[in-house]
Coordinates of C-alpha atoms in Angstrom, one line a residue:
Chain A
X108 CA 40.1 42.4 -2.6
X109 CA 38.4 43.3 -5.5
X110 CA 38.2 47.0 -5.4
X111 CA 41.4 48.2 -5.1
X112 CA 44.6 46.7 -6.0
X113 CA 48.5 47.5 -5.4
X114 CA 48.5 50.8 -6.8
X115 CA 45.8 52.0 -4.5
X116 CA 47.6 50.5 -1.7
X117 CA 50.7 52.7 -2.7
X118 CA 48.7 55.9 -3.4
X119 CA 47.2 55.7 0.2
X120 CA 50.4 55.0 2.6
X121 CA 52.1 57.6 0.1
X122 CA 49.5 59.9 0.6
X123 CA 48.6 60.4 -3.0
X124 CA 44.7 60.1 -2.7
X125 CA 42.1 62.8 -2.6
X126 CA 39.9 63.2 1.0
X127 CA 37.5 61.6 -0.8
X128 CA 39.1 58.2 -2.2
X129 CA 41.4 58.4 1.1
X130 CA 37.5 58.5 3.3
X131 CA 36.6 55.9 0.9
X132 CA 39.8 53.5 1.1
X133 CA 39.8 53.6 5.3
X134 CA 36.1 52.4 5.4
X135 CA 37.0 49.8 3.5
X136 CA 40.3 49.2 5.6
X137 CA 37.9 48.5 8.0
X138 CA 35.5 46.0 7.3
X139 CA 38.4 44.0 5.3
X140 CA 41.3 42.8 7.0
X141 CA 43.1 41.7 4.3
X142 CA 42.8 44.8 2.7
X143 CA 44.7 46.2 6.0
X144 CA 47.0 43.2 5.9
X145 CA 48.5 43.9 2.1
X146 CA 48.9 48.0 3.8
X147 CA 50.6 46.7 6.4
X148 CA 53.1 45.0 4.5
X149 CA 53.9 47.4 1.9
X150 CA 54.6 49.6 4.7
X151 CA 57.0 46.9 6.1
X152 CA 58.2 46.9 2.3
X153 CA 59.4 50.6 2.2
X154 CA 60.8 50.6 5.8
X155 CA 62.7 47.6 4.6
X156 CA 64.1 48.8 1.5
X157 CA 64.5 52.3 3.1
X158 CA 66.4 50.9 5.4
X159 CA 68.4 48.2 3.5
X160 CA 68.8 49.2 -0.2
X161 CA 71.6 52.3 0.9
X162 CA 74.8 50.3 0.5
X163 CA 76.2 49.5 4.3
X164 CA 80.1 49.7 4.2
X165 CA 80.5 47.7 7.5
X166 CA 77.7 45.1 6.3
X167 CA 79.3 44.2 3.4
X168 CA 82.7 43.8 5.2
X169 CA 81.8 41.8 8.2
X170 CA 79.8 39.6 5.3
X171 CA 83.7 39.4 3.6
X172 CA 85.1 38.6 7.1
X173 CA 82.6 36.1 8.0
X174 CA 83.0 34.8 4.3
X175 CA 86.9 34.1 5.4
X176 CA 86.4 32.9 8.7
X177 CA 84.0 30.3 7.4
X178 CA 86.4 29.1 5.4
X179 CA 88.5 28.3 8.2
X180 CA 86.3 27.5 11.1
X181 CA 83.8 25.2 8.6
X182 CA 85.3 22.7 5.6
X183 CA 82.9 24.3 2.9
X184 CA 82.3 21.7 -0.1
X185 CA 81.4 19.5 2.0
X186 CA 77.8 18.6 1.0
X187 CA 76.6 14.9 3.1
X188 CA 75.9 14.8 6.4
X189 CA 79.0 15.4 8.6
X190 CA 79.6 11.9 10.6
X191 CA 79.9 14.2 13.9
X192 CA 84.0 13.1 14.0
X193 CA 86.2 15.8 15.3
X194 CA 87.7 17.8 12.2
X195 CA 91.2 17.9 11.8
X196 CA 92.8 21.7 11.7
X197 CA 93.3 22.6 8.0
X198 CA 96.9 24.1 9.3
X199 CA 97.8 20.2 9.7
X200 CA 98.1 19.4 6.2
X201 CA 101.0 20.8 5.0
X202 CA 103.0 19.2 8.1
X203 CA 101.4 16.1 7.3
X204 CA 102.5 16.2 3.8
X205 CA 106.3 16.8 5.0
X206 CA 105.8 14.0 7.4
X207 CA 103.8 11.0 6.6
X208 CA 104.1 8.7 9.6
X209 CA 103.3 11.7 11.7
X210 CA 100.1 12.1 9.3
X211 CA 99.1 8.6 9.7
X212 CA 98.4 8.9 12.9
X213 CA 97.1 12.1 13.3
X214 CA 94.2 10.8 10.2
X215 CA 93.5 8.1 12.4
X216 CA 93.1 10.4 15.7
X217 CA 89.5 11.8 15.4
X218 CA 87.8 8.7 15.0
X219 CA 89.2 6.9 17.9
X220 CA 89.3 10.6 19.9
X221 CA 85.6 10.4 19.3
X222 CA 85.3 6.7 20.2
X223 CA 87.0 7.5 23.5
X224 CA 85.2 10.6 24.4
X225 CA 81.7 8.5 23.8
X226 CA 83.5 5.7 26.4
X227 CA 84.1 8.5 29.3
X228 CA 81.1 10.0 28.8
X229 CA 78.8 7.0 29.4
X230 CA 77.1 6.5 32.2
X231 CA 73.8 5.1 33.7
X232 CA 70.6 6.8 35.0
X233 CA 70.3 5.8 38.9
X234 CA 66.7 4.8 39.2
X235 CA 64.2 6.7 41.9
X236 CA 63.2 4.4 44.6
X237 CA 60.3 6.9 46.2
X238 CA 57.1 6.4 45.2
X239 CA 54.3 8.6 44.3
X240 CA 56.0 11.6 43.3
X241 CA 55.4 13.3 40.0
X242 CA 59.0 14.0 39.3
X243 CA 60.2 10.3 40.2
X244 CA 57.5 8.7 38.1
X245 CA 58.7 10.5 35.1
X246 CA 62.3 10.1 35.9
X247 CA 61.7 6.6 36.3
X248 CA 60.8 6.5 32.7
X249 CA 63.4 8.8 31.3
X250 CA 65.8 6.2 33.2
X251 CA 64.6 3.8 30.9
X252 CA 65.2 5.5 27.6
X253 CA 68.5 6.7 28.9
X254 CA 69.7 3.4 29.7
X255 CA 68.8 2.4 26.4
X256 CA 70.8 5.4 25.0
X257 CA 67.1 6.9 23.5
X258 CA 68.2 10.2 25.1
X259 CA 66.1 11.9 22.9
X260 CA 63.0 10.2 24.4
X261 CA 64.2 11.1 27.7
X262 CA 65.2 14.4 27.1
X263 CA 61.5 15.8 26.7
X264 CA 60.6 13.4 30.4
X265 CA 63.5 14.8 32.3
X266 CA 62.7 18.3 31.2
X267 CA 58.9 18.0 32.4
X268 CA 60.7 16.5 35.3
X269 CA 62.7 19.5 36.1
X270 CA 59.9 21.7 35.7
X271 CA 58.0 19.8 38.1
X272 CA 60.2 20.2 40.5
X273 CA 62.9 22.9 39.9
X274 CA 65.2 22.0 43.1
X275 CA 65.7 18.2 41.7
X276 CA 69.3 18.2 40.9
X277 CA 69.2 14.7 39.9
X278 CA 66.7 15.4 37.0
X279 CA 68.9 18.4 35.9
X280 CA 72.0 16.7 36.0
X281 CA 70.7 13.7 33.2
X282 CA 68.8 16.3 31.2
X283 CA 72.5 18.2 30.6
X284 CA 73.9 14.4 29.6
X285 CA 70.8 13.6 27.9
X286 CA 71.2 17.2 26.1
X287 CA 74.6 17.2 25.3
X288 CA 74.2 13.4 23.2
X289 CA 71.4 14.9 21.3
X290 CA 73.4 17.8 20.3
X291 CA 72.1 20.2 22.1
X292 CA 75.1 21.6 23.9
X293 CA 73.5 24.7 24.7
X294 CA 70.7 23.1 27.2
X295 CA 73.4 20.9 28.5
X296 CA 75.7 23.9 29.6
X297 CA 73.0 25.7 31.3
X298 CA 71.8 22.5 32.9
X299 CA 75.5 20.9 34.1
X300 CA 76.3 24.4 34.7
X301 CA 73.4 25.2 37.5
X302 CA 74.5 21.5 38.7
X303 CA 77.6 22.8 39.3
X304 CA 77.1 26.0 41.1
X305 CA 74.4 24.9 43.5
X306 CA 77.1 22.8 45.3
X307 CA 74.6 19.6 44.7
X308 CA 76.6 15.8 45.2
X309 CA 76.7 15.4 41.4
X310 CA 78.8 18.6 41.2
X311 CA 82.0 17.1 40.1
X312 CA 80.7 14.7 37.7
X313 CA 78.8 17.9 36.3
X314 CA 82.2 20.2 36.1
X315 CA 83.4 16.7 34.0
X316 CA 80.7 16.6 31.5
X317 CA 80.9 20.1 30.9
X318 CA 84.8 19.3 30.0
X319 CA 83.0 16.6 27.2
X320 CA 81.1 19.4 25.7
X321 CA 84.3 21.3 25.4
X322 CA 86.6 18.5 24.7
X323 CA 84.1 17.5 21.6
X324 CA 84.3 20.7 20.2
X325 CA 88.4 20.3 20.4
X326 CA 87.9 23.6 23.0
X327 CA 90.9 22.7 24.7
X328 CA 91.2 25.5 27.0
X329 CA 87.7 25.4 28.1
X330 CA 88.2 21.5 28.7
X331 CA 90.8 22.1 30.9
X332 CA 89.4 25.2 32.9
X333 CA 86.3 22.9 33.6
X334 CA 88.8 19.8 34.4
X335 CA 90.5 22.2 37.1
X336 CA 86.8 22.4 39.3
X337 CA 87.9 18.9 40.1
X338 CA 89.7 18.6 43.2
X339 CA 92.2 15.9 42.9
X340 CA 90.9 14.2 46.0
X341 CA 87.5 13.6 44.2
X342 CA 86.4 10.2 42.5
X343 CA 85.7 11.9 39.4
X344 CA 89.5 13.1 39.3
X345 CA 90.6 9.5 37.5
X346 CA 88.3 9.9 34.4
X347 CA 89.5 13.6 34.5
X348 CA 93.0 12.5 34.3
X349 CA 91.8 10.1 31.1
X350 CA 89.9 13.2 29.3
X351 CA 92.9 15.6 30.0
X352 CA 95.4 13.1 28.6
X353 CA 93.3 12.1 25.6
X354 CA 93.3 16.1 24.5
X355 CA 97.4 15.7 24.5
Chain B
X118 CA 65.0 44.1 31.2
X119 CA 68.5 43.8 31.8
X120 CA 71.1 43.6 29.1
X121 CA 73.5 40.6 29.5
X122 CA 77.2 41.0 29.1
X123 CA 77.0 39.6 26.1
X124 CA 76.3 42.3 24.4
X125 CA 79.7 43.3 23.6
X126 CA 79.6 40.7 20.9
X127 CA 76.5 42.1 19.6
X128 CA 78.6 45.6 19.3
X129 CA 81.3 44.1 17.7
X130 CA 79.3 43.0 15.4
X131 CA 77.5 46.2 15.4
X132 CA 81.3 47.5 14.4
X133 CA 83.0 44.0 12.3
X134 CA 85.4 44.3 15.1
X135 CA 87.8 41.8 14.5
X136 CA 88.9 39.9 17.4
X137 CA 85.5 40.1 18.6
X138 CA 84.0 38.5 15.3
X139 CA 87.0 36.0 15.8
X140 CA 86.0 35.2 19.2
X141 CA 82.4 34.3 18.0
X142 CA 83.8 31.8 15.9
X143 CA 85.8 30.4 18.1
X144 CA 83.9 29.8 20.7
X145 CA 80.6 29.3 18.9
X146 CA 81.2 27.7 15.6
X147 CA 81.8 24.6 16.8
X148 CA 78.2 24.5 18.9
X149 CA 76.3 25.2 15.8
X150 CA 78.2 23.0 13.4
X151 CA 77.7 20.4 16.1
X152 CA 74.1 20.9 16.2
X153 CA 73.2 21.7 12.7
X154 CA 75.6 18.4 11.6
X155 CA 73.7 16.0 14.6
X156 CA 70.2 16.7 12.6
X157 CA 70.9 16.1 9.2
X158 CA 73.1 18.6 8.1
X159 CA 76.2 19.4 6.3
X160 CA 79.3 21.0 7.0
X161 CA 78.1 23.6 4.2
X162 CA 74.5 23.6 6.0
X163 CA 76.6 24.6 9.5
X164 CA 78.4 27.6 7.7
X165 CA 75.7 29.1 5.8
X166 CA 73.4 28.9 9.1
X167 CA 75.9 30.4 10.9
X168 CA 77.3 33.2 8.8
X169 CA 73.5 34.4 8.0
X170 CA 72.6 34.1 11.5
X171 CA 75.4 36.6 12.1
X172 CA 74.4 39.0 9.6
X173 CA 71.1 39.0 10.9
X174 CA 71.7 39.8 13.9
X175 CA 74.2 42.8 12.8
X176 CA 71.0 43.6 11.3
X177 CA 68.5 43.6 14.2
X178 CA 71.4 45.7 15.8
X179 CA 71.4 47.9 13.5
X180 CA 67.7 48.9 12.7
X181 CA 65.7 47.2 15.2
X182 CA 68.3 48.0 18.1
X183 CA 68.9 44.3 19.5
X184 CA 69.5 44.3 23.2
X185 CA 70.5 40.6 24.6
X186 CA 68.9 39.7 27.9
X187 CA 70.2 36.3 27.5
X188 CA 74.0 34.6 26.9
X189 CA 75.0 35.1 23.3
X190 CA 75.2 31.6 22.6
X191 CA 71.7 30.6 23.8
X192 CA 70.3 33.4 20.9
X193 CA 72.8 32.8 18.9
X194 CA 71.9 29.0 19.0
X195 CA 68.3 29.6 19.2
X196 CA 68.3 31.8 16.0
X197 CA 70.1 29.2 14.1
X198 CA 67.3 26.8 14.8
X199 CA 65.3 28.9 13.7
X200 CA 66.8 28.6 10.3
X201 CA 67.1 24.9 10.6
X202 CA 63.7 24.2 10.9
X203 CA 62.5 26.8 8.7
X204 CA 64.7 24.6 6.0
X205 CA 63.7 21.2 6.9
X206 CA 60.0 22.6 6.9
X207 CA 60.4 23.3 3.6
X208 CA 62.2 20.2 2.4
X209 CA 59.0 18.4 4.4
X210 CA 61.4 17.3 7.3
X211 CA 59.8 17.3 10.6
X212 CA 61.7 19.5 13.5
X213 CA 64.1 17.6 15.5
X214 CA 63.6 19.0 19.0
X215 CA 60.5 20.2 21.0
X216 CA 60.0 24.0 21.2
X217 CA 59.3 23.5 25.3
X218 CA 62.8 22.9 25.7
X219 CA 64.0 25.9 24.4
X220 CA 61.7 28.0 26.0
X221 CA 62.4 26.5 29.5
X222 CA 66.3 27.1 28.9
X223 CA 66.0 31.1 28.3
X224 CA 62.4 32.4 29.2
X225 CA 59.8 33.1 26.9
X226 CA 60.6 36.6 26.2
X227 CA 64.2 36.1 25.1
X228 CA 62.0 32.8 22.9
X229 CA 59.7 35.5 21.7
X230 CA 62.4 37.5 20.4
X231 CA 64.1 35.1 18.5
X232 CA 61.1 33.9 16.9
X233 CA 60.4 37.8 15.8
X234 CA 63.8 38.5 14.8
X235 CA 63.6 35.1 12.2
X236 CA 60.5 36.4 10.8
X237 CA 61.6 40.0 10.7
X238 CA 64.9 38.7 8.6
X239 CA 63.3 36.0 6.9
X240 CA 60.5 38.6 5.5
X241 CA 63.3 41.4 4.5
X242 CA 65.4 38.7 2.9
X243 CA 62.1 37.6 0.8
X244 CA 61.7 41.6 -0.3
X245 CA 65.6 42.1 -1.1
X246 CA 65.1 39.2 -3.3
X247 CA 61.9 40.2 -4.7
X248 CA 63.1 43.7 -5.6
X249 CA 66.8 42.3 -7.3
X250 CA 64.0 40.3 -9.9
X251 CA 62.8 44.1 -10.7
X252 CA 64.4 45.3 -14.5
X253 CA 67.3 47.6 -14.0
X254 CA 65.3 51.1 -14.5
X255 CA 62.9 50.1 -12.1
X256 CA 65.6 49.5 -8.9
X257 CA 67.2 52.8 -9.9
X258 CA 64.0 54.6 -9.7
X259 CA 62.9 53.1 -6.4
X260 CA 66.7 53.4 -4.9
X261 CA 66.5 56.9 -5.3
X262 CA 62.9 57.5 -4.8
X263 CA 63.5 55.9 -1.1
X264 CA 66.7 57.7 0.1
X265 CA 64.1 60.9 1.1
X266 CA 65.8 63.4 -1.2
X267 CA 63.0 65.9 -2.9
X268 CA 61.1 63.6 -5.8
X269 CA 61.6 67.1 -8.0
X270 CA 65.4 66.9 -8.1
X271 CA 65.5 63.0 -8.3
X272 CA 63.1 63.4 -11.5
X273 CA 65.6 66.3 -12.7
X274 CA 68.5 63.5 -12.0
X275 CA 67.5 61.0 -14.0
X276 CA 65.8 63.5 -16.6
X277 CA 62.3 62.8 -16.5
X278 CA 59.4 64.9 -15.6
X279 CA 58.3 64.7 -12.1
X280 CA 54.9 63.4 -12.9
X281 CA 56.5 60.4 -15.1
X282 CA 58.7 59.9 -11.8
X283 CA 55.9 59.5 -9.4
X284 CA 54.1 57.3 -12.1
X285 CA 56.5 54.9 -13.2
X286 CA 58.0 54.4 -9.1
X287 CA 54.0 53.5 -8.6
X288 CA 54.2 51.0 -11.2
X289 CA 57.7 49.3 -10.2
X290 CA 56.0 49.1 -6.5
X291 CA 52.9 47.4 -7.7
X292 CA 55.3 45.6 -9.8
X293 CA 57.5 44.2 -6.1
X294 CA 54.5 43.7 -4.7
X295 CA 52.9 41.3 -6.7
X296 CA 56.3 39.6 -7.1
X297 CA 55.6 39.4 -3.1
X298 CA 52.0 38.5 -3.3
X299 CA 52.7 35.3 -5.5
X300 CA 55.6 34.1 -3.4
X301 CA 53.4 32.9 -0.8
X302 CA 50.5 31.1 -3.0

C-alpha cells in the first residue's frame, strides 16, 4: 500500500476524512484488498480493545481461581515430559511424612497401578473373515497395526472404517481402544460410549474400557458407575472385579 | 441449533461460580493433562493450556455469546488442541493427530467453531500484548479514548486540548498497529 498508511486507515473507520479523501480512500478499498484487509483489522483492533481494555472484576477472579486450582489439579514446576504415571494426591505427603512404610508403598503404587491398568486393558483385534467389503479390507489392516500396538496407525483406518460404514460396531468398538492408548480419551468415550448404548455384543467389554479411561485418570467414581453396567453374570465381570480391586 | 446441557458450565464460568469451576477441573483436568502430557508435553504445558483455554472461553461467553451445541469436554478438548498445535507449529513440531478425526467425533460446525474461537483469542491475545508494549501516556490516552465517553471531556481530563487529544490517540494507534503489522513478517 503505498498511498496511504495507518493514520489514514484510522482517520477513515473513525470518520475523520473529508467526502472527498473518504470518495477517494473507498475506490481504492476497492481495487486493493490488502488495503481493505489492514481496515478490517484495525476495526477488529478497537472492538477488541473496546471490549477488553475496561478492567473485568469476574475475569480477573476466575483467572485467581483457576490460578489456585491449577496448583492443585496440575504439579506446576514440572518442566519434562510427564511419563503418563498416575500422580500421587499432593494431600498424601504429609501423611506419608508421619508414616514412612505407609509412604513406601503408596510411591511405589502408580507405577505398577499403571502397569496393571495397561495388562487389563490389552486385547487383540479379531480379524474380518468376509471378503470384498470396503470396511473389512481396511479393518483388516487396522488389525494389523493394532496387534502390533501401532494404534496410532490404526486409528486413522478404523475411523475411515467407521465412516464407511456407520452401523459396524466392531470398527467403533477398536477405534475407542485404539483412541483411548493414543490419548485421546475424548474420541474413545464417544466411540465406547455409542458401543454401549446400541446394545451391540461388545457392550460389556465397552462399559469396561470406559471404566480404564476413568480408572487412568484416578476418576474413581466414574470407574465404578461404568463397572456397575456389568452384570455379574457377564464374562467381562472377572476383569471388572480386577479393575475395581486395583482402585482400592 | 440446539444448546447442549453443557452449557451450565459455560455460565459458571460466565459467573467464576465456584463449584461449577471446581467441577470442570475435576472432571476435565485430568483429560487434557492426559492428552497434552501423551504428545510431548509437560505437566506445566497441561496447566497453562488448560487454564487459558478456560479464560477463553469465559471470553467467547462473554463478548461473542458462546452457545455449546456439543458436550463440554469435546470443545473444551478440541480448543486445547487447538493450542497444542498452534505451539508445536511454532517450535516446528508436526501435529500429532489428524484433523478428520476430530471433525467426525463432533460435526463440522461445532469443528468450525472451535477453530474460530482459537483465532478470535489467539488474534485478541496478539493485540493486548501489542498495546501493553505502548509507553504509559499512550495506553492512558487510548483507555479513555475507547470507553465512548465525549473526546471533549476526556481531553479536559487529562488537560490537553481536544485537537492534541485526537492527534496524539491517532499517533498511539498507528503506533499498535505497526507493532501488529511487524508481528507477522
Amino acid at each position: 500500500m503505498a498511498t496511504y498508511d495507518n493514520q489514514w486507515i484510522i482517520r477513515y473507520v473513525d470518520d475523520e476524512l473529508s467526502p472527498e479523501e473518504l470518495g477517494a480512500f473507498e475506490a481504492a478499498m476497492h481495487t486493493d484488498p490488502q488495503l481493505a484487509a489492514q481496515v478490517a483489522e484495525y476495526r477488529e483492533l478497537k472492538a477488541i480493545l473496546q471490549e477488553r481494555l475496561p478492567e473485568d472484576q469476574i475475569r480477573q477472579a476466575l483467572k485467581q481461581r483457576t490460578t489456585q486450582l491449577n496448583k492443585l489439579y496440575f504439579e506446576p514446576g514440572t518442566s519434562k515430559p510427564a511419563t503418563g504415571r498416575v500422580r500421587m494426591l499432593r494431600w498424601l505427603a504429609p501423611v506419608a511424612a508421619a508414616a514412612c512404610i505407609l509412604a513406601a508403598t503408596v510411591l511405589l503404587w502408580p507405577s505398577d497401578y499403571n502397569h496393571k491398568l495397561d495388562q487389563l486393558g490389552q486385547t487383540e483385534m479379531i480379524g474380518v473373515t468376509e471378503r470384498g467389503v470396503q470396511t473389512d479390507s481396511l479393518l483388516q489392516e487396522a488389525a494389523v497395526y493394532f496387534n502390533q500396538k501401532q494404534f496410532d496407525k490404526a486409528l486413522p483406518l478404523l475411523n475411515g472404517a467407521v465412516v464407511a460404514d456407520t452401523s459396524s460396531q466392531l470398527a467403533l468398538f477398536y477405534l475407542g481402544i485404539a483412541a483411548w492408548h493414543t490419548g485421546d480419551v475424548v474420541l474413545a468415550r464417544s466411540s465406547l460410549t455409542q458401543v454401549y448404548d446400541r446394545g451391540s455384543v461388545m457392550k460389556n467389554d465397552a462399559a469396561f474400557y470406559m471404566a480404564l479411561t476413568y480408572a487412568q485418570e484416578k476418576n474413581k467414581r466414574m470407574a465404578l458407575d461404568w463397572l456397575r453396567k456389568i452384570p455379574t453374570m457377564a464374562p467381562e465381570h472377572l476383569k471388572s472385579n480386577e479393575l475395581e480391586n486395583l482402585m482400592k | 441449533m440446539a444448546i447442549h446441557p453443557d452449557q451450565r458450565f459455560i455460565g459458571g464460568l460466565l459467573a467464576n461460580d465456584g463449584p461449577t469451576v471446581d467441577e470442570i477441573y475435576r472432571k476435565y483436568a485430568g483429560t487434557i493433562r492426559n492428552f497434552i502430557c501423551k504428545n510431548g508435553g509437560s505437566e506445566d504445558d497441561a496447566a497453562d493450556i488448560f487454564q487459558e483455554a478456560l479464560i477463553d472461553l469465559y471470553n467467547q461467553a462473554r463478548y461473542k455469546d458462546l452457545q455449546l451445541s456439543c458436550p463440554f469436554e469435546a470443545f473444551l478438548l478440541l480448543v486445547c488442541k487447538r493450542k497444542w498445535y498452534t505451539i508445536q507449529k511454532k517450535k516446528g513440531l508436526h501435529r500429532v493427530t489428524n484433523s478428520t478425526e476430530e471433525v467426525s467425533l463432533v460435526g463440522e460446525d461445532v469443528f468450525a467453531r472451535a477453530e474460530q474461537l482459537a483465532a478470535e483469542e489467539s488474534r485478541a491475545r496478539l493485540f493486548l500484548e501489542q498495546f501493553a508494549r505502548l509507553a504509559d501516556k499512550c495506553k492512558e490516552i487510548l483507555t479513555l479514548s475507547l470507553t465512548g465517553e465525549a473526546q471533549e471531556k476526556i481531553a479536559e481530563r487529562l488537560g490537553v486540548t481536544y485537537g492534541y487529544l485526537r492527534k496524539k490517540k491517532s499517533e498511539c494507534m498507528a503506533t499498535l498497529l505497526s507493532y501488529i503489522q511487524a508481528q507477522k513478517l
